[in-house]
Amino acid sequence: MSSAPLQSPLHDRHVTLGAKFAAFGGWDMPLEYAGGGVLKEHAAVREAAGVFDVSHLGKARVRGAGAAAFVDSCLTNDLGRITPGQAQYTLCCDESGGVVDDLIAYLHGDDHVFLIPNAANTAEVVRRLAAAAPAGLTVTGEHRDHAILAVQGPQSAEILGKLGLPAGHGYMSFVTASFGGAELTVCRTGYTGEHGYELVVGWDDAPAVWDAVIGAGVRPCGLGARDTLRTEMGYPLHGQDLSLDISPVQARSGWAVGWGKPAFWGRTALQAEKTAGPRRQLRGLELTGRGIPRGHMRVYAGEHPIGETTSGTFSPTRKVGIALALIDTAAALADGDLVAIDIRGRRTEARLVKPPFVTPSVR
């Protein structure tokens, strides 16, 4: 018998706001809200500000002498590129080069790294790190110790200022602050392409912070809008655009790999794939006419199947169907070339483009 889905500490708030719920990584999370819906919530983030409850995201901590060096020897990106107080996008791969998860590492110091994996993969990431950790290091899962609120949009800094929270730090950096006596971490990170922040706050303190953000006039946004926003940016979603079967080389995430590092999980396989060239790569597709692509739709060049979509949606900003797709490199197609997507039995023309599909303002 499957266990009941987990709920965030803000679940009652979402019910009061008329949220429609959906399952995400074993959690019951808001998909959209009454009086809003995906299109209005998406527009709020692109034009003003919105707040997401993303407390389903994982949380883990590595502590002890050499913690940063240990994490660096496991995960793909190079922690030596950043300094304490900065965060870094990185990947946890297995020895085949497949992606166990993508996550954010927050570097507190040589002896302290905080990690935010995806909800469904948190236990596996913690298990792998704990199994590899040398004596003296602790790897602790803290999934239900913290909530995460993502305040995203061009007015997000102004909103945080109204609440007395710091907002002037640089992209991919974080600072600690207090709100109503509770300590929280304000991270200049997000998954929307807009200027934004993620607030990591204690589980029991989250409702007061949520109420304050909503009270400042910020629209609550569900994970439906979060998906359309990230797809417009071409940001990958683990389980769709990255997976144990889709390597960072195939997903064009090689920028998140410290190729010069002496060791990280999957290094040998990824180096070999990079040298040989991947057999397929993640590309952007933009429909030239009507239609909404979804994942797992066949892509054709003429009559020849050349790949499959991994993510697809309607772009509320561009008013056009967009998709990410794994395309065979042997097809030798360039950006601007036309292909076709089989959308429920109908071939629909699309153009290869380089994501993002919208102009980002994140930096």
CSV table of C-alpha atoms in Angstrom, one decimal:
chain,number,residue,atom,x,y,z
A,1,MET,CA,0.0,0.0,0.0
A,2,SER,CA,1.4,3.4,-1.0
A,3,SER,CA,1.9,6.0,1.7
A,4,ALA,CA,-0.2,9.2,1.8
A,5,PRO,CA,1.5,12.2,0.1
A,6,LEU,CA,3.4,14.6,2.3
A,7,GLN,CA,2.1,18.1,2.8
A,8,SER,CA,4.0,21.4,3.3
A,9,PRO,CA,3.5,23.5,6.4
A,10,LEU,CA,1.5,25.9,4.3
A,11,HIS,CA,-1.1,23.3,3.2
A,12,ASP,CA,-3.9,24.9,5.1
A,13,ARG,CA,-3.1,28.3,3.6
A,14,HIS,CA,-3.3,26.8,0.1
A,15,VAL,CA,-6.7,25.2,0.9
A,16,THR,CA,-8.0,28.6,2.1
A,17,LEU,CA,-6.8,30.2,-1.2
A,18,GLY,CA,-8.7,27.7,-3.2
A,19,ALA,CA,-5.7,25.8,-4.6
A,20,LYS,CA,-6.0,22.9,-6.9
A,21,PHE,CA,-3.5,20.3,-5.8
A,22,ALA,CA,-1.3,17.7,-7.6
A,23,ALA,CA,1.3,15.2,-6.7
A,24,PHE,CA,5.0,16.3,-7.0
A,25,GLY,CA,7.7,13.9,-5.9
A,26,GLY,CA,5.5,12.4,-3.2
A,27,TRP,CA,4.1,15.7,-2.0
A,28,ASP,CA,0.7,17.2,-2.4
A,29,MET,CA,1.4,20.7,-3.7
A,30,PRO,CA,-0.6,23.5,-5.2
A,31,LEU,CA,-0.9,23.4,-9.0
A,32,GLU,CA,-2.8,26.7,-9.4
A,33,TYR,CA,-5.1,28.9,-7.3
A,34,ALA,CA,-8.7,30.0,-7.6
A,35,GLY,CA,-9.0,33.4,-9.2
A,36,GLY,CA,-5.6,33.0,-10.8
A,37,GLY,CA,-4.8,29.9,-12.9
A,38,VAL,CA,-1.6,29.2,-14.7
A,39,LEU,CA,-1.8,32.1,-17.2
A,40,LYS,CA,-2.4,34.8,-14.6
A,41,GLU,CA,0.2,33.4,-12.2
A,42,HIS,CA,2.8,33.1,-15.0
A,43,ALA,CA,2.1,36.7,-16.1
A,44,ALA,CA,2.5,37.9,-12.5
A,45,VAL,CA,6.0,36.5,-12.3
A,46,ARG,CA,7.0,37.9,-15.7
A,47,GLU,CA,5.5,41.4,-15.0
A,48,ALA,CA,5.4,41.9,-11.2
A,49,ALA,CA,6.0,39.2,-8.6
A,50,GLY,CA,4.7,35.9,-7.5
A,51,VAL,CA,5.4,33.6,-4.6
A,52,PHE,CA,5.6,29.8,-4.8
A,53,ASP,CA,5.6,27.2,-2.0
A,54,VAL,CA,8.4,24.9,-3.0
A,55,SER,CA,8.8,23.2,0.4
A,56,HIS,CA,8.7,19.8,-1.4
A,57,LEU,CA,12.3,20.5,-2.5
A,58,GLY,CA,14.8,18.5,-0.6
A,59,LYS,CA,17.2,19.8,2.0
A,60,ALA,CA,20.4,18.1,3.2
A,61,ARG,CA,23.6,19.2,5.0
A,62,VAL,CA,27.2,18.0,4.9
A,63,ARG,CA,29.3,19.0,7.9
A,64,GLY,CA,32.8,18.3,9.2
A,65,ALA,CA,36.4,19.0,8.3
A,66,GLY,CA,36.8,18.8,4.6
A,67,ALA,CA,33.0,18.8,3.9
A,68,ALA,CA,33.3,21.1,0.8
A,69,ALA,CA,36.2,19.1,-0.6
A,70,PHE,CA,34.2,15.9,-0.2
A,71,VAL,CA,31.1,17.3,-1.9
A,72,ASP,CA,33.4,18.6,-4.7
A,73,SER,CA,34.8,15.1,-5.2
A,74,CYS,CA,31.3,13.7,-5.6
A,75,LEU,CA,29.2,16.3,-7.5
A,76,THR,CA,30.0,17.5,-11.0
A,77,ASN,CA,30.5,21.3,-10.7
A,78,ASP,CA,33.6,22.9,-9.2
A,79,LEU,CA,33.0,24.3,-5.8
A,80,GLY,CA,36.4,26.0,-6.0
A,81,ARG,CA,34.8,28.4,-8.5
A,82,ILE,CA,32.7,30.0,-5.7
A,83,THR,CA,33.3,31.3,-2.2
A,84,PRO,CA,31.4,31.0,1.1
A,85,GLY,CA,28.1,32.8,0.8
A,86,GLN,CA,27.6,31.7,-2.8
A,87,ALA,CA,25.5,28.9,-4.3
A,88,GLN,CA,26.1,26.7,-7.3
A,89,TYR,CA,24.1,24.6,-9.6
A,90,THR,CA,25.5,21.1,-9.8
A,91,LEU,CA,24.7,17.5,-10.7
A,92,CYS,CA,24.9,14.2,-8.9
A,93,CYS,CA,25.8,11.5,-11.5
A,94,ASP,CA,26.3,7.8,-11.3
A,95,GLU,CA,29.3,6.0,-12.8
A,96,SER,CA,27.5,5.6,-16.2
A,97,GLY,CA,27.3,9.4,-16.5
A,98,GLY,CA,23.5,9.4,-15.9
A,99,VAL,CA,22.0,12.1,-13.7
A,100,VAL,CA,20.8,10.9,-10.3
A,101,ASP,CA,19.7,14.5,-9.6
A,102,ASP,CA,20.4,18.1,-10.2
A,103,LEU,CA,20.6,20.4,-7.2
A,104,ILE,CA,21.9,23.6,-5.7
A,105,ALA,CA,24.9,23.6,-3.3
A,106,TYR,CA,25.1,26.4,-0.8
A,107,LEU,CA,28.7,26.9,0.4
A,108,HIS,CA,28.9,28.0,4.0
A,109,GLY,CA,32.5,27.2,4.4
A,110,ASP,CA,35.2,24.5,4.0
A,111,ASP,CA,33.4,22.5,6.7
A,112,HIS,CA,29.7,23.1,5.8
A,113,VAL,CA,27.7,22.6,2.6
A,114,PHE,CA,23.9,22.8,2.4
A,115,LEU,CA,22.2,21.1,-0.5
A,116,ILE,CA,18.7,21.4,-2.1
A,117,PRO,CA,18.0,18.4,-4.3
A,118,ASN,CA,14.7,17.6,-6.0
A,119,ALA,CA,11.9,16.1,-3.8
A,120,ALA,CA,11.8,12.6,-5.2
A,121,ASN,CA,15.6,12.2,-5.3
A,122,THR,CA,16.5,13.6,-1.9
A,123,ALA,CA,16.8,10.3,-0.1
A,124,GLU,CA,18.9,8.8,-2.9
A,125,VAL,CA,21.3,11.8,-2.9
A,126,VAL,CA,21.7,11.6,0.9
A,127,ARG,CA,22.2,7.9,0.7
A,128,ARG,CA,24.9,8.1,-1.9
A,129,LEU,CA,26.7,10.9,-0.1
A,130,ALA,CA,26.5,9.2,3.3
A,131,ALA,CA,27.8,5.9,1.9
A,132,ALA,CA,30.8,7.7,0.5
A,133,ALA,CA,31.5,10.1,3.3
A,134,PRO,CA,34.8,9.5,5.3
A,135,ALA,CA,34.9,9.3,9.0
A,136,GLY,CA,34.4,12.6,10.7
A,137,LEU,CA,31.8,13.9,8.1
A,138,THR,CA,28.1,13.9,8.7
A,139,VAL,CA,25.5,13.8,5.9
A,140,THR,CA,22.1,14.7,7.3
A,141,GLY,CA,18.7,14.7,5.6
A,142,GLU,CA,16.7,17.8,6.7
A,143,HIS,CA,13.8,17.5,4.3
A,144,ARG,CA,11.1,18.4,6.7
A,145,ASP,CA,13.1,20.8,8.9
A,146,HIS,CA,12.8,23.6,6.4
A,147,ALA,CA,10.3,25.2,4.1
A,148,ILE,CA,11.2,27.1,1.0
A,149,LEU,CA,9.3,30.1,-0.5
A,150,ALA,CA,10.3,31.4,-3.9
A,151,VAL,CA,9.5,35.1,-4.4
A,152,GLN,CA,10.1,35.7,-8.1
A,153,GLY,CA,9.6,38.6,-10.5
A,154,PRO,CA,10.9,42.1,-11.4
A,155,GLN,CA,9.3,43.5,-8.2
A,156,SER,CA,10.7,40.8,-5.9
A,157,ALA,CA,13.5,43.0,-4.5
A,158,GLU,CA,11.0,45.7,-3.7
A,159,ILE,CA,8.8,43.2,-1.9
A,160,LEU,CA,11.6,41.9,0.2
A,161,GLY,CA,12.6,45.4,1.1
A,162,LYS,CA,9.1,46.1,2.3
A,163,LEU,CA,9.4,43.1,4.6
A,164,GLY,CA,12.8,44.3,5.9
A,165,LEU,CA,14.7,41.4,4.3
A,166,PRO,CA,18.0,41.8,2.4
A,167,ALA,CA,17.7,41.9,-1.4
A,168,GLY,CA,20.8,43.6,-2.7
A,169,HIS,CA,23.2,40.6,-2.9
A,170,GLY,CA,24.3,39.2,-6.2
A,171,TYR,CA,22.9,36.3,-8.3
A,172,MET,CA,23.6,32.9,-6.8
A,173,SER,CA,24.6,34.3,-3.4
A,174,PHE,CA,22.8,34.0,-0.1
A,175,VAL,CA,22.7,35.8,3.3
A,176,THR,CA,21.1,35.0,6.6
A,177,ALA,CA,18.4,37.3,8.1
A,178,SER,CA,15.7,37.3,10.7
A,179,PHE,CA,12.0,37.9,10.3
A,180,GLY,CA,9.7,38.1,13.3
A,181,GLY,CA,12.3,36.5,15.5
A,182,ALA,CA,12.8,33.6,13.1
A,183,GLU,CA,16.1,33.0,11.2
A,184,LEU,CA,15.9,32.4,7.5
A,185,THR,CA,18.3,32.3,4.5
A,186,VAL,CA,17.6,34.6,1.6
A,187,CYS,CA,19.0,33.1,-1.6
A,188,ARG,CA,19.3,35.0,-5.0
A,189,THR,CA,18.2,31.9,-6.8
A,190,GLY,CA,15.1,30.7,-8.7
A,191,TYR,CA,13.7,28.7,-11.5
A,192,THR,CA,11.8,31.3,-13.5
A,193,GLY,CA,14.4,33.4,-15.4
A,194,GLU,CA,13.3,36.5,-13.5
A,195,HIS,CA,15.0,38.4,-10.7
A,196,GLY,CA,14.0,36.5,-7.6
A,197,TYR,CA,14.8,34.9,-4.2
A,198,GLU,CA,14.3,31.7,-2.4
A,199,LEU,CA,13.6,31.9,1.3
A,200,VAL,CA,14.7,28.9,3.3
A,201,VAL,CA,12.9,29.1,6.7
A,202,GLY,CA,12.2,26.8,9.5
A,203,TRP,CA,9.2,24.5,9.0
A,204,ASP,CA,7.1,26.0,11.8
A,205,ASP,CA,8.1,29.6,10.9
A,206,ALA,CA,7.0,29.3,7.3
A,207,PRO,CA,3.3,30.3,7.7
A,208,ALA,CA,4.2,33.7,9.2
A,209,VAL,CA,6.6,34.5,6.3
A,210,TRP,CA,4.1,33.3,3.7
A,211,ASP,CA,1.4,35.5,5.3
A,212,ALA,CA,3.7,38.5,5.2
A,213,VAL,CA,4.6,38.0,1.5
A,214,ILE,CA,0.9,37.5,0.5
A,215,GLY,CA,0.0,40.6,2.7
A,216,ALA,CA,2.5,42.6,0.6
A,217,GLY,CA,0.3,42.1,-2.4
A,218,VAL,CA,2.2,39.2,-4.0
A,219,ARG,CA,0.1,36.7,-6.0
A,220,PRO,CA,0.4,33.1,-4.9
A,221,CYS,CA,1.5,30.9,-7.8
A,222,GLY,CA,1.3,27.1,-8.2
A,223,LEU,CA,3.7,24.6,-9.7
A,224,GLY,CA,1.8,24.7,-13.0
A,225,ALA,CA,3.1,28.3,-13.7
A,226,ARG,CA,6.5,27.3,-12.3
A,227,ASP,CA,6.7,24.7,-15.1
A,228,THR,CA,5.7,27.1,-17.9
A,229,LEU,CA,8.2,29.6,-16.6
A,230,ARG,CA,11.1,27.2,-16.4
A,231,THR,CA,10.3,25.7,-19.9
A,232,GLU,CA,10.3,29.2,-21.4
A,233,MET,CA,13.8,29.5,-20.0
A,234,GLY,CA,14.9,26.1,-21.3
A,235,TYR,CA,15.7,25.0,-17.7
A,236,PRO,CA,15.8,21.2,-17.4
A,237,LEU,CA,13.5,19.2,-15.2
A,238,HIS,CA,14.9,16.1,-13.7
A,239,GLY,CA,13.0,13.0,-14.8
A,240,GLN,CA,12.2,14.6,-18.1
A,241,ASP,CA,15.2,16.6,-19.6
A,242,LEU,CA,17.8,15.0,-17.3
A,243,SER,CA,17.8,11.5,-15.9
A,244,LEU,CA,19.8,8.4,-15.4
A,245,ASP,CA,19.3,7.9,-19.2
A,246,ILE,CA,20.0,11.5,-20.2
A,247,SER,CA,23.5,12.7,-19.3
A,248,PRO,CA,24.7,16.3,-18.8
A,249,VAL,CA,26.5,16.1,-22.1
A,250,GLN,CA,23.3,15.2,-23.9
A,251,ALA,CA,21.3,17.8,-22.0
A,252,ARG,CA,23.8,20.5,-22.8
A,253,SER,CA,24.5,20.9,-19.1
A,254,GLY,CA,28.3,20.5,-19.5
A,255,TRP,CA,28.7,24.0,-18.2
A,256,ALA,CA,27.8,22.6,-14.8
A,257,VAL,CA,30.7,20.1,-15.0
A,258,GLY,CA,34.1,20.8,-13.6
A,259,TRP,CA,35.9,19.1,-16.5
A,260,GLY,CA,39.3,19.9,-15.0
A,261,LYS,CA,38.6,18.4,-11.6
A,262,PRO,CA,40.5,15.2,-10.8
A,263,ALA,CA,37.5,13.4,-9.5
A,264,PHE,CA,33.7,13.4,-9.5
A,265,TRP,CA,31.1,10.7,-9.8
A,266,GLY,CA,30.7,9.7,-13.5
A,267,ARG,CA,33.8,11.6,-14.6
A,268,THR,CA,35.3,8.8,-16.8
A,269,ALA,CA,32.0,8.1,-18.7
A,270,LEU,CA,31.3,11.8,-19.2
A,271,GLN,CA,34.8,12.6,-20.4
A,272,ALA,CA,34.5,9.7,-22.9
A,273,GLU,CA,31.1,10.9,-24.1
A,274,LYS,CA,32.3,14.5,-24.4
A,275,THR,CA,35.3,13.4,-26.5
A,276,ALA,CA,33.3,11.1,-28.8
A,277,GLY,CA,30.4,13.5,-29.1
A,278,PRO,CA,26.9,12.6,-27.8
A,279,ARG,CA,24.5,10.6,-30.1
A,280,ARG,CA,21.7,13.0,-29.2
A,281,GLN,CA,21.4,16.5,-27.7
A,282,LEU,CA,18.7,18.6,-26.1
A,283,ARG,CA,17.4,21.2,-28.5
A,284,GLY,CA,14.6,23.8,-28.4
A,285,LEU,CA,11.6,23.6,-30.6
A,286,GLU,CA,9.1,26.4,-31.4
A,287,LEU,CA,5.9,25.6,-33.3
A,288,THR,CA,5.3,27.7,-36.4
A,289,GLY,CA,1.5,27.3,-36.1
A,290,ARG,CA,-1.1,26.1,-33.6
A,291,GLY,CA,-0.6,23.2,-31.2
A,292,ILE,CA,0.7,22.4,-27.7
A,293,PRO,CA,3.5,19.9,-27.6
A,294,ARG,CA,4.0,17.7,-24.5
A,295,GLY,CA,6.7,15.2,-23.5
A,296,HIS,CA,7.4,11.9,-25.3
A,297,MET,CA,6.2,13.1,-28.7
A,298,ARG,CA,8.1,11.9,-31.8
A,299,VAL,CA,10.1,14.4,-33.8
A,300,TYR,CA,10.6,14.0,-37.6
A,301,ALA,CA,12.8,15.4,-40.3
A,302,GLY,CA,10.8,14.7,-43.4
A,303,GLU,CA,9.7,11.1,-42.9
A,304,HIS,CA,12.6,10.1,-40.7
A,305,PRO,CA,12.2,10.0,-36.9
A,306,ILE,CA,15.1,11.9,-35.3
A,307,GLY,CA,14.1,12.3,-31.7
A,308,GLU,CA,11.5,12.8,-29.0
A,309,THR,CA,10.3,15.7,-26.9
A,310,THR,CA,11.2,15.7,-23.3
A,311,SER,CA,9.2,18.8,-22.1
A,312,GLY,CA,6.5,20.8,-23.9
A,313,THR,CA,4.0,23.5,-23.2
A,314,PHE,CA,2.2,26.6,-24.4
A,315,SER,CA,4.3,29.7,-23.8
A,316,PRO,CA,2.1,32.3,-22.2
A,317,THR,CA,4.7,35.0,-22.9
A,318,ARG,CA,5.2,34.1,-26.6
A,319,LYS,CA,1.7,32.7,-27.2
A,320,VAL,CA,3.2,29.7,-29.1
A,321,GLY,CA,3.9,26.1,-28.4
A,322,ILE,CA,7.4,25.3,-27.3
A,323,ALA,CA,9.3,22.2,-26.4
A,324,LEU,CA,12.7,20.7,-25.4
A,325,ALA,CA,13.6,17.6,-27.4
A,326,LEU,CA,16.4,15.1,-27.6
A,327,ILE,CA,17.5,15.2,-31.3
A,328,ASP,CA,19.9,12.7,-32.9
A,329,THR,CA,23.1,14.5,-33.7
A,330,ALA,CA,23.5,12.4,-36.8
A,331,ALA,CA,20.6,14.4,-38.3
A,332,ALA,CA,23.1,17.4,-38.5
A,333,LEU,CA,20.3,20.0,-38.0
A,334,ALA,CA,21.0,23.7,-37.3
A,335,ASP,CA,19.0,26.2,-35.4
A,336,GLY,CA,16.4,27.6,-37.8
A,337,ASP,CA,15.8,24.3,-39.5
A,338,LEU,CA,12.2,23.0,-39.7
A,339,VAL,CA,11.1,19.7,-38.3
A,340,ALA,CA,7.7,18.2,-37.3
A,341,ILE,CA,6.3,17.0,-34.0
A,342,ASP,CA,3.7,14.3,-33.9
A,343,ILE,CA,1.0,15.9,-31.7
A,344,ARG,CA,-1.6,13.2,-31.2
A,345,GLY,CA,-1.3,11.8,-34.6
A,346,ARG,CA,-0.9,15.1,-36.5
A,347,ARG,CA,2.5,16.3,-37.8
A,348,THR,CA,2.9,19.9,-36.7
A,349,GLU,CA,5.8,22.1,-38.0
A,350,ALA,CA,8.3,23.4,-35.6
A,351,ARG,CA,11.6,25.3,-35.9
A,352,LEU,CA,14.8,24.4,-34.0
A,353,VAL,CA,15.8,27.3,-31.8
A,354,LYS,CA,18.3,27.8,-29.0
A,355,PRO,CA,16.7,28.3,-25.6
A,356,PRO,CA,15.7,30.4,-23.8
A,357,PHE,CA,12.5,31.1,-25.6
A,358,VAL,CA,12.2,34.5,-23.8
A,359,THR,CA,14.7,37.2,-22.8
A,360,PRO,CA,15.9,36.5,-19.3
A,361,SER,CA,16.3,39.1,-16.6
A,362,VAL,CA,17.7,36.8,-14.0
A,363,ARG,CA,21.1,38.4,-13.7
